[in-house]
Short mmCIF file of N, CA, C and O in Angstrom, two decimals:
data_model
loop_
_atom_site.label_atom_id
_atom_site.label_comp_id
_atom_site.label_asym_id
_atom_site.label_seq_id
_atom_site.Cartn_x
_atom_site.Cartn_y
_atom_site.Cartn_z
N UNK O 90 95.66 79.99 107.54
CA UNK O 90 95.65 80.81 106.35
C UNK O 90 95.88 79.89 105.15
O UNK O 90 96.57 78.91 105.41
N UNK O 91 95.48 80.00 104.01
CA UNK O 91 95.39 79.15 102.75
C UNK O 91 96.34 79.43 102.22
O UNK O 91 96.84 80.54 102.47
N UNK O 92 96.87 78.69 101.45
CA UNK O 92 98.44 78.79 100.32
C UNK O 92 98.18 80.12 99.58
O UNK O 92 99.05 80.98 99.70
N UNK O 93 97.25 80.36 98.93
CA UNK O 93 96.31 81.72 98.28
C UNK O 93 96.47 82.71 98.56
O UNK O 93 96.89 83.64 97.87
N UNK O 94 95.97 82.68 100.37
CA UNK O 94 96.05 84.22 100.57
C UNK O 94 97.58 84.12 101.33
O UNK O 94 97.95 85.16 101.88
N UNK O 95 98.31 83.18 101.38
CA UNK O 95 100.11 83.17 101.69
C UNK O 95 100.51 84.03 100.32
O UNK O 95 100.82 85.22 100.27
N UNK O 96 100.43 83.21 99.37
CA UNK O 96 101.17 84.03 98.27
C UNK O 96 100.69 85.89 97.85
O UNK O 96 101.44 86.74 97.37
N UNK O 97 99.14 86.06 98.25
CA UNK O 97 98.58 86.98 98.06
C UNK O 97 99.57 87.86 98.78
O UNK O 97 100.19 88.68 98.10
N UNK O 98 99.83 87.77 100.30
CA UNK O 98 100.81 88.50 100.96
C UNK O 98 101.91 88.47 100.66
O UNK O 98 102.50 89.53 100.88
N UNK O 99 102.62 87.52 100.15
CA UNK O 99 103.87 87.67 99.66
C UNK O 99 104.19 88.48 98.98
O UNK O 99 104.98 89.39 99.23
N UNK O 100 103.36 88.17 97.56
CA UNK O 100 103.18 89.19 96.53
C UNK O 100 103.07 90.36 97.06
O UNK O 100 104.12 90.98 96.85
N UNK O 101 102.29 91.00 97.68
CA UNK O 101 102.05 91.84 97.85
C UNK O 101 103.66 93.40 98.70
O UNK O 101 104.23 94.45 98.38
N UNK O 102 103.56 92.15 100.09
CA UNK O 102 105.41 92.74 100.19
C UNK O 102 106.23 92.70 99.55
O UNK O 102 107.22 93.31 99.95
N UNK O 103 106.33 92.11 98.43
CA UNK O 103 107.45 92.14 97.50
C UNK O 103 107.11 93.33 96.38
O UNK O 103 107.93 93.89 95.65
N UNK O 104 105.66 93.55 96.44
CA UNK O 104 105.57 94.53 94.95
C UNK O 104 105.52 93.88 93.77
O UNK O 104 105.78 94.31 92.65
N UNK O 105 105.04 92.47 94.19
CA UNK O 105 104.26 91.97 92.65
C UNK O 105 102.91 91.59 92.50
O UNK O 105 102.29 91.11 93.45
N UNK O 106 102.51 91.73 91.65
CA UNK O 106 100.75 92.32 91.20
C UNK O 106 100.53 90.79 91.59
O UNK O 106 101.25 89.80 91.43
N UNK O 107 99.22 90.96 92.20
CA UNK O 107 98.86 89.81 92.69
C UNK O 107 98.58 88.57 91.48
O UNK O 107 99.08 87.45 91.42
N UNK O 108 97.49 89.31 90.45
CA UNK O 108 97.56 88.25 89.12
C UNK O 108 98.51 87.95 88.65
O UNK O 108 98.38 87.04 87.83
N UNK O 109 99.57 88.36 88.80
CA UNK O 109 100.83 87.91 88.50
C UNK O 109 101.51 86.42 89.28
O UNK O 109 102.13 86.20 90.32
N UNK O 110 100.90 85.45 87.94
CA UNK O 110 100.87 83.91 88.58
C UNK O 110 102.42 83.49 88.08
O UNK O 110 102.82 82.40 88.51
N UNK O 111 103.43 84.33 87.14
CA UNK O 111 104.53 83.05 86.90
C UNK O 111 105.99 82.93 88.15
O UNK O 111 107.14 82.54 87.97
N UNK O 112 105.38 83.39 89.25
CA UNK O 112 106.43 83.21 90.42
C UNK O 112 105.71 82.21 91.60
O UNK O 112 106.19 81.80 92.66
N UNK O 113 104.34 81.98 90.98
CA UNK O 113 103.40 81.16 91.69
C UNK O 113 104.38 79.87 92.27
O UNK O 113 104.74 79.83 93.44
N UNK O 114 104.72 78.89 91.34
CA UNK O 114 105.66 78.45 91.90
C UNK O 114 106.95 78.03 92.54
O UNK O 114 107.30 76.99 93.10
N UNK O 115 107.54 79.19 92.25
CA UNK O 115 108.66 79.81 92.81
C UNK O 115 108.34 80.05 94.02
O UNK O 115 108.97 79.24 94.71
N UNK O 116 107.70 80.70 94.66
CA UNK O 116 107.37 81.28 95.87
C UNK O 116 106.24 80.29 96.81
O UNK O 116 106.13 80.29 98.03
N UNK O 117 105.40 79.41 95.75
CA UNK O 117 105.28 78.13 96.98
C UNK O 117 106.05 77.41 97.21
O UNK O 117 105.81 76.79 98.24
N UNK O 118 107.63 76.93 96.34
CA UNK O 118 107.97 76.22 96.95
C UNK O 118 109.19 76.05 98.17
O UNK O 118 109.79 75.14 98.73
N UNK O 119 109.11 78.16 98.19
CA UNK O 119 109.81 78.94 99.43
C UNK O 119 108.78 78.52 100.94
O UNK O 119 109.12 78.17 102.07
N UNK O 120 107.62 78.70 100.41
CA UNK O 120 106.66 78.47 101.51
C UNK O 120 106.79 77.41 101.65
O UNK O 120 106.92 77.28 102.86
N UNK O 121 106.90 76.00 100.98
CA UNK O 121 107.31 74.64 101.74
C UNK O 121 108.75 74.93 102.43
O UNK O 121 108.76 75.11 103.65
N UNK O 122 109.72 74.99 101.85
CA UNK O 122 111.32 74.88 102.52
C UNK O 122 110.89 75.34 104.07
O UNK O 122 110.99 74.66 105.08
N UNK O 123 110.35 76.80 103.94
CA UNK O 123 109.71 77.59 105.26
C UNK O 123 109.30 76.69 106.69
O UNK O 123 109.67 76.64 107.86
N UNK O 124 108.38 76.09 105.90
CA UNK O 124 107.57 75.43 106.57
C UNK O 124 108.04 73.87 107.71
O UNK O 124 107.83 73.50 108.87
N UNK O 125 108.88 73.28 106.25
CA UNK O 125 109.57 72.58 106.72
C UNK O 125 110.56 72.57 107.68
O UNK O 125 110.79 71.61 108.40
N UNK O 126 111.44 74.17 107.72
CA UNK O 126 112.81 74.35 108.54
C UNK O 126 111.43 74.69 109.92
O UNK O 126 111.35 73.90 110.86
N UNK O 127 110.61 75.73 109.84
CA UNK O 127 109.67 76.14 110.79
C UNK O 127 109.61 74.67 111.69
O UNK O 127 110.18 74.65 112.78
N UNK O 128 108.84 73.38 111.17
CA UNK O 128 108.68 72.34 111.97
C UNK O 128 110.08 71.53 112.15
O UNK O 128 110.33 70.89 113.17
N UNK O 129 110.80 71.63 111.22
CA UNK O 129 112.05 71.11 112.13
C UNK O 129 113.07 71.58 113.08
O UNK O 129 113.91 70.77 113.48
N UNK O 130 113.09 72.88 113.51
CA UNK O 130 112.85 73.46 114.14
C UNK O 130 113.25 73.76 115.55
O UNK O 130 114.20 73.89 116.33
N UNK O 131 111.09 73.79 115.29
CA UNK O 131 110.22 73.29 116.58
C UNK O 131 111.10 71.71 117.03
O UNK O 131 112.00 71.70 117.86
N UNK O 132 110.85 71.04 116.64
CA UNK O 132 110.84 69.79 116.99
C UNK O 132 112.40 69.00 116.83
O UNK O 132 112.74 67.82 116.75
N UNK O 133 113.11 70.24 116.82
CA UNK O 133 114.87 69.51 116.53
C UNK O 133 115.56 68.73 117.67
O UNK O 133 116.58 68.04 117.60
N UNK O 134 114.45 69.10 119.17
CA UNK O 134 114.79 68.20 120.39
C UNK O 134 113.97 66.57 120.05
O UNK O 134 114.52 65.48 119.88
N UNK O 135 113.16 66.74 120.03
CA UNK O 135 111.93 65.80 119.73
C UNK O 135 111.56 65.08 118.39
O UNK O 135 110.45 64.57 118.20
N UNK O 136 112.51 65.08 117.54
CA UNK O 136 111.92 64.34 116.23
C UNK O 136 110.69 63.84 115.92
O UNK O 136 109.71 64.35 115.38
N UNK O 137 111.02 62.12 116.62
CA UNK O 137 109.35 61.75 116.87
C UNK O 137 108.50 61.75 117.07
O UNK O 137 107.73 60.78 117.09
N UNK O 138 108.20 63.39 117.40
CA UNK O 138 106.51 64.38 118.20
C UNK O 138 106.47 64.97 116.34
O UNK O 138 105.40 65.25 115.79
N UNK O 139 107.70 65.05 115.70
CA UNK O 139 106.95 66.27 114.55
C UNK O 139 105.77 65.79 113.78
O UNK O 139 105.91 64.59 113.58
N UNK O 140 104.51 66.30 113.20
CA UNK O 140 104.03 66.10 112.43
C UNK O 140 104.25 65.78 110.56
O UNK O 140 104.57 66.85 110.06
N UNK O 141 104.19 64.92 109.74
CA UNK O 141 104.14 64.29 109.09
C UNK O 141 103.53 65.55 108.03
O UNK O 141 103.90 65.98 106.93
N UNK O 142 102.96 65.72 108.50
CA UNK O 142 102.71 67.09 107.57
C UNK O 142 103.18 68.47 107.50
O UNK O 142 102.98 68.92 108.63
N UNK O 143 103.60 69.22 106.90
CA UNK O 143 104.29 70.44 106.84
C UNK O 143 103.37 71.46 106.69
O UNK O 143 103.32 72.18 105.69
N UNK O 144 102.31 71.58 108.12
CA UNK O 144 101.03 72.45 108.31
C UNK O 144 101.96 73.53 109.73
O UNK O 144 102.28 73.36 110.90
N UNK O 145 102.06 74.58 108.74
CA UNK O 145 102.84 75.46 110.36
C UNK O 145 101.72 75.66 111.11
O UNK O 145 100.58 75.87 110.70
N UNK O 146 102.11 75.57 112.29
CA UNK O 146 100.95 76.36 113.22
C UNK O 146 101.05 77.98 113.06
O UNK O 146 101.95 78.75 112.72
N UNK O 147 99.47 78.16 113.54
CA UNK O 147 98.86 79.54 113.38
C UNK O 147 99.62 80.65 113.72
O UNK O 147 99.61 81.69 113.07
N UNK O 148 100.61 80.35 115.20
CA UNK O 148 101.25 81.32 115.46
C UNK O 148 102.64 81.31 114.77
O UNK O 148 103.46 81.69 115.61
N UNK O 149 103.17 81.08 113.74
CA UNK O 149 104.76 80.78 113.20
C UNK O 149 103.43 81.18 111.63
O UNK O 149 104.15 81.75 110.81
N UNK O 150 102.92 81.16 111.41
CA UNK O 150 102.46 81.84 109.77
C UNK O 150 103.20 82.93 109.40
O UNK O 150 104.08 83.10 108.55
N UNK O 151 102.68 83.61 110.17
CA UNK O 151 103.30 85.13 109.89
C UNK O 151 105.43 84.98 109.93
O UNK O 151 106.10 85.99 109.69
N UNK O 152 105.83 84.20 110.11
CA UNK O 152 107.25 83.88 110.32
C UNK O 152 107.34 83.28 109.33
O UNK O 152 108.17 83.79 108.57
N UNK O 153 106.68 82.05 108.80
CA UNK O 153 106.88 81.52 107.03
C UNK O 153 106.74 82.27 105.91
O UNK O 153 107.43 82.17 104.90
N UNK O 154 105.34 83.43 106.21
CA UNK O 154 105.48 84.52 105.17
C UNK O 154 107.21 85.59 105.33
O UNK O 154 108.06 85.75 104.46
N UNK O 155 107.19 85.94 106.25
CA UNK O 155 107.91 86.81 106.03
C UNK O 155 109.52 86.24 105.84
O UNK O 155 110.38 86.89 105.24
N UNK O 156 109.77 84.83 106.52
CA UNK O 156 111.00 84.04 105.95
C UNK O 156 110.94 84.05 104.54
O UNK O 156 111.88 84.43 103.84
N UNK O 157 109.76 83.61 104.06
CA UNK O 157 109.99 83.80 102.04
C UNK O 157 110.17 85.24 101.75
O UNK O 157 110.73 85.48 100.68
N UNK O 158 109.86 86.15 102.40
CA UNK O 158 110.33 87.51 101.50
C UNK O 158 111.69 87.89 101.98
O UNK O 158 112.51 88.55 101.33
N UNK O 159 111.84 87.44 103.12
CA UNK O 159 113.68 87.17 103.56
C UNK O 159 114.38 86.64 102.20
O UNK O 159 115.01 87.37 101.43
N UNK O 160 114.12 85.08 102.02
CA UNK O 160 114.75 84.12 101.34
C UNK O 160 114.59 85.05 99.35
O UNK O 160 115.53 85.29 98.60
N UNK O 161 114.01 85.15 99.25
CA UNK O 161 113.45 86.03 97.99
C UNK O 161 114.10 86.66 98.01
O UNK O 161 115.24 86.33 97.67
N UNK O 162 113.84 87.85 98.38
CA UNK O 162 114.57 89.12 99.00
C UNK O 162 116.71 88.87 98.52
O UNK O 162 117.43 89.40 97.67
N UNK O 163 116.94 87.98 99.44
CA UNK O 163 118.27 87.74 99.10
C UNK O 163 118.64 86.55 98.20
O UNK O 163 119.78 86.10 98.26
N UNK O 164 117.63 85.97 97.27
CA UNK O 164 118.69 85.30 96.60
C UNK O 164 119.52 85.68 95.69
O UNK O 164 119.23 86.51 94.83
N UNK O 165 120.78 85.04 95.81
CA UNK O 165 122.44 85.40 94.89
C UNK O 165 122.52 85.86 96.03
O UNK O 165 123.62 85.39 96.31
N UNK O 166 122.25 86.37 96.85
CA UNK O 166 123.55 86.93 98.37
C UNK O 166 123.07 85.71 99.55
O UNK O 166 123.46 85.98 100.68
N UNK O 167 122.60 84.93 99.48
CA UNK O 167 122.69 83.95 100.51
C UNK O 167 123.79 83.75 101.38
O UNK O 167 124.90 83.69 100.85
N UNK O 168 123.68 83.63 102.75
CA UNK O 168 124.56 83.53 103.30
C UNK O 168 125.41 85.06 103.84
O UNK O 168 126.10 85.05 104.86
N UNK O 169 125.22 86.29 103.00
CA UNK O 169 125.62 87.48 103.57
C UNK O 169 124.97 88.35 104.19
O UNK O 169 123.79 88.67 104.08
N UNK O 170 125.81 88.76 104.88
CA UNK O 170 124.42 89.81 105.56
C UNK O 170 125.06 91.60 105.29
O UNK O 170 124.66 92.69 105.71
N UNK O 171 126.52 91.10 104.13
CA UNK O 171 126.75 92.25 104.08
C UNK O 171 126.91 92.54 102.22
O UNK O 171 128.02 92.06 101.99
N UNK O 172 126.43 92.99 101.05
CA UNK O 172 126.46 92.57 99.66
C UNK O 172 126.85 93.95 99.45
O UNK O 172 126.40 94.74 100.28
N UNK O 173 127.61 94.44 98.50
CA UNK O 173 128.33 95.41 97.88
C UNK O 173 128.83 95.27 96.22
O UNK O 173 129.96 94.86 95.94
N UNK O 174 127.88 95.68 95.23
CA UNK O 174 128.51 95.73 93.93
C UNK O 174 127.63 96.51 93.20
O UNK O 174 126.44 96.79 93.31
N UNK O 175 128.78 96.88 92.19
CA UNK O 175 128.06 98.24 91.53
C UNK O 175 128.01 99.50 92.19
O UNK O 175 127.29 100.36 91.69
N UNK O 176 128.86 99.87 93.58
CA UNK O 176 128.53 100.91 94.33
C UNK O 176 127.28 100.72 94.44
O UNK O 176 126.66 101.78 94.38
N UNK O 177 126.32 99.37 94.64
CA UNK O 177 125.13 99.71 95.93
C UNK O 177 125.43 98.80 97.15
O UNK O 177 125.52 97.57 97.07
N UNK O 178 125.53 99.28 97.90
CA UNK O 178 125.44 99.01 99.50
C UNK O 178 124.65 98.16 99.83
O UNK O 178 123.79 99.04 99.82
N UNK O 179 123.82 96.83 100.28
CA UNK O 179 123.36 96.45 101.18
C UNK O 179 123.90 95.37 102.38
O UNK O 179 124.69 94.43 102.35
N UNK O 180 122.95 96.04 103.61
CA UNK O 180 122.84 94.99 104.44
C UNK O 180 121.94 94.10 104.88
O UNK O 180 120.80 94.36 104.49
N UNK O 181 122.03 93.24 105.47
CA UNK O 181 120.91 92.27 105.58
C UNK O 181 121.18 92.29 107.53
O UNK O 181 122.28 92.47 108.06
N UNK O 182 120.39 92.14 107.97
CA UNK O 182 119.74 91.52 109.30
C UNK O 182 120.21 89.74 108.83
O UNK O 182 121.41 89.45 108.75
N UNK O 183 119.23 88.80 108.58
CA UNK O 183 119.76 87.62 108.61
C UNK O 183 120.56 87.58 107.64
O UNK O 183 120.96 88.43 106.85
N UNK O 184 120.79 86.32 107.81
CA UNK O 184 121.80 85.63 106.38
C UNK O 184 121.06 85.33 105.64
O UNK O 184 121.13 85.85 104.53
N UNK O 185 120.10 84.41 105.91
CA UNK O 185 119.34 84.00 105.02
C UNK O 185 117.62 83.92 105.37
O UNK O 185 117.14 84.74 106.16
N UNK O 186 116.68 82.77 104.64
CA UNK O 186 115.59 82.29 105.46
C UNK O 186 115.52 81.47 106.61
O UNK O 186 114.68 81.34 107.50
N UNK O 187 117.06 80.75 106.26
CA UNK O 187 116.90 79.53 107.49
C UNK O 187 117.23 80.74 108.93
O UNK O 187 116.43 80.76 109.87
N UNK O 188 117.97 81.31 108.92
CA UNK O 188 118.50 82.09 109.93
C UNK O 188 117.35 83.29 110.19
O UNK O 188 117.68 84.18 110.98
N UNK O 189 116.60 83.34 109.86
CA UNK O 189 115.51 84.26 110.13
C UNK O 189 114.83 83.30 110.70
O UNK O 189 115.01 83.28 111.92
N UNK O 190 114.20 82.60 110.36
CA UNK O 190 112.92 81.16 110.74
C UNK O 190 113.92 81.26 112.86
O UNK O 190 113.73 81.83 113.93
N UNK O 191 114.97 80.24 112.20
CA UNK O 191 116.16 80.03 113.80
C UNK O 191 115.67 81.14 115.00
O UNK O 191 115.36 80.89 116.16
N UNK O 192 115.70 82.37 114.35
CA UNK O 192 115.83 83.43 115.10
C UNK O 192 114.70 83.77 115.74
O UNK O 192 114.69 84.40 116.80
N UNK O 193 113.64 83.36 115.10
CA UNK O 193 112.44 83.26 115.55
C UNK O 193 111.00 82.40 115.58
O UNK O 193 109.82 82.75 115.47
N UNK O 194 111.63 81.18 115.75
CA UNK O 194 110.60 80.10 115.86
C UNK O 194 111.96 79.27 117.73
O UNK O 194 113.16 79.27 118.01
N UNK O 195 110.84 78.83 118.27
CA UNK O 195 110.78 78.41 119.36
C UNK O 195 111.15 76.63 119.53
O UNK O 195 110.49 75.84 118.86
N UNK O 196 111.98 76.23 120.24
CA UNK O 196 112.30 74.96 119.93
C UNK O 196 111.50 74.51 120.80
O UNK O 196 111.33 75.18 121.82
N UNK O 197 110.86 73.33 120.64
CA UNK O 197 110.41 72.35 121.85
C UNK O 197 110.99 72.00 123.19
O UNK O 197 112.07 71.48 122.92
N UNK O 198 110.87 72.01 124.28
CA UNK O 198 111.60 71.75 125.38
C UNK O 198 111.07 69.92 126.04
O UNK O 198 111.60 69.45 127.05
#
């Protein structure tokens, strides 16, 4: 999938208009961090197998998109999975992106 139609989906789960370019780089450079924790990872047994490039594979895409609307989603509550002010309530499933990615990307054996 292309960086393009990554952000296209992003945007899109988040509820921002797709022409809407000034989070453009804000939100690619969630899709690198992503990408990066995604292959390190994979490869946290194996160092010297990782690739040099920060190209997720096909099946972990859909896990980098939805880690950035994780990571998005909660920034200023990083790290909680429980946020309370103003009398609104939320909870979170992960803590963060890294702990979403963890939870579901596969280590090398």
């Amino acid at each position: 999938m292309t960086l393009e139609k990554k952000l296209q989906t992003i945007k899109t789960t988040l509820g921002i208009s797709i022409d809407d370019v000034t989070l453009d780089n804000e939100l690619s450079a969630y899709l690198d961090m992503a990408a990066n924790e995604i292959l390190n990872w994979m490869y946290l047994n194996h160092p010297s197998d990782r690739p040099t490039e920060p190209e997720v594979p096909l099946r972990y895409e859909n896990v980098q998109i939805q880690g950035v609307v994780y990571g998005y989603n909660h920034k200023g509550a990083e790290g909680e999975t429980v946020h309370n002010e103003n009398g609104i309530n939320r909870t979170f499933v992960y803590a963060d992106m890294l702990d979403y990615i963890r939870s579901n990307v596969f280590q090398l054996i």
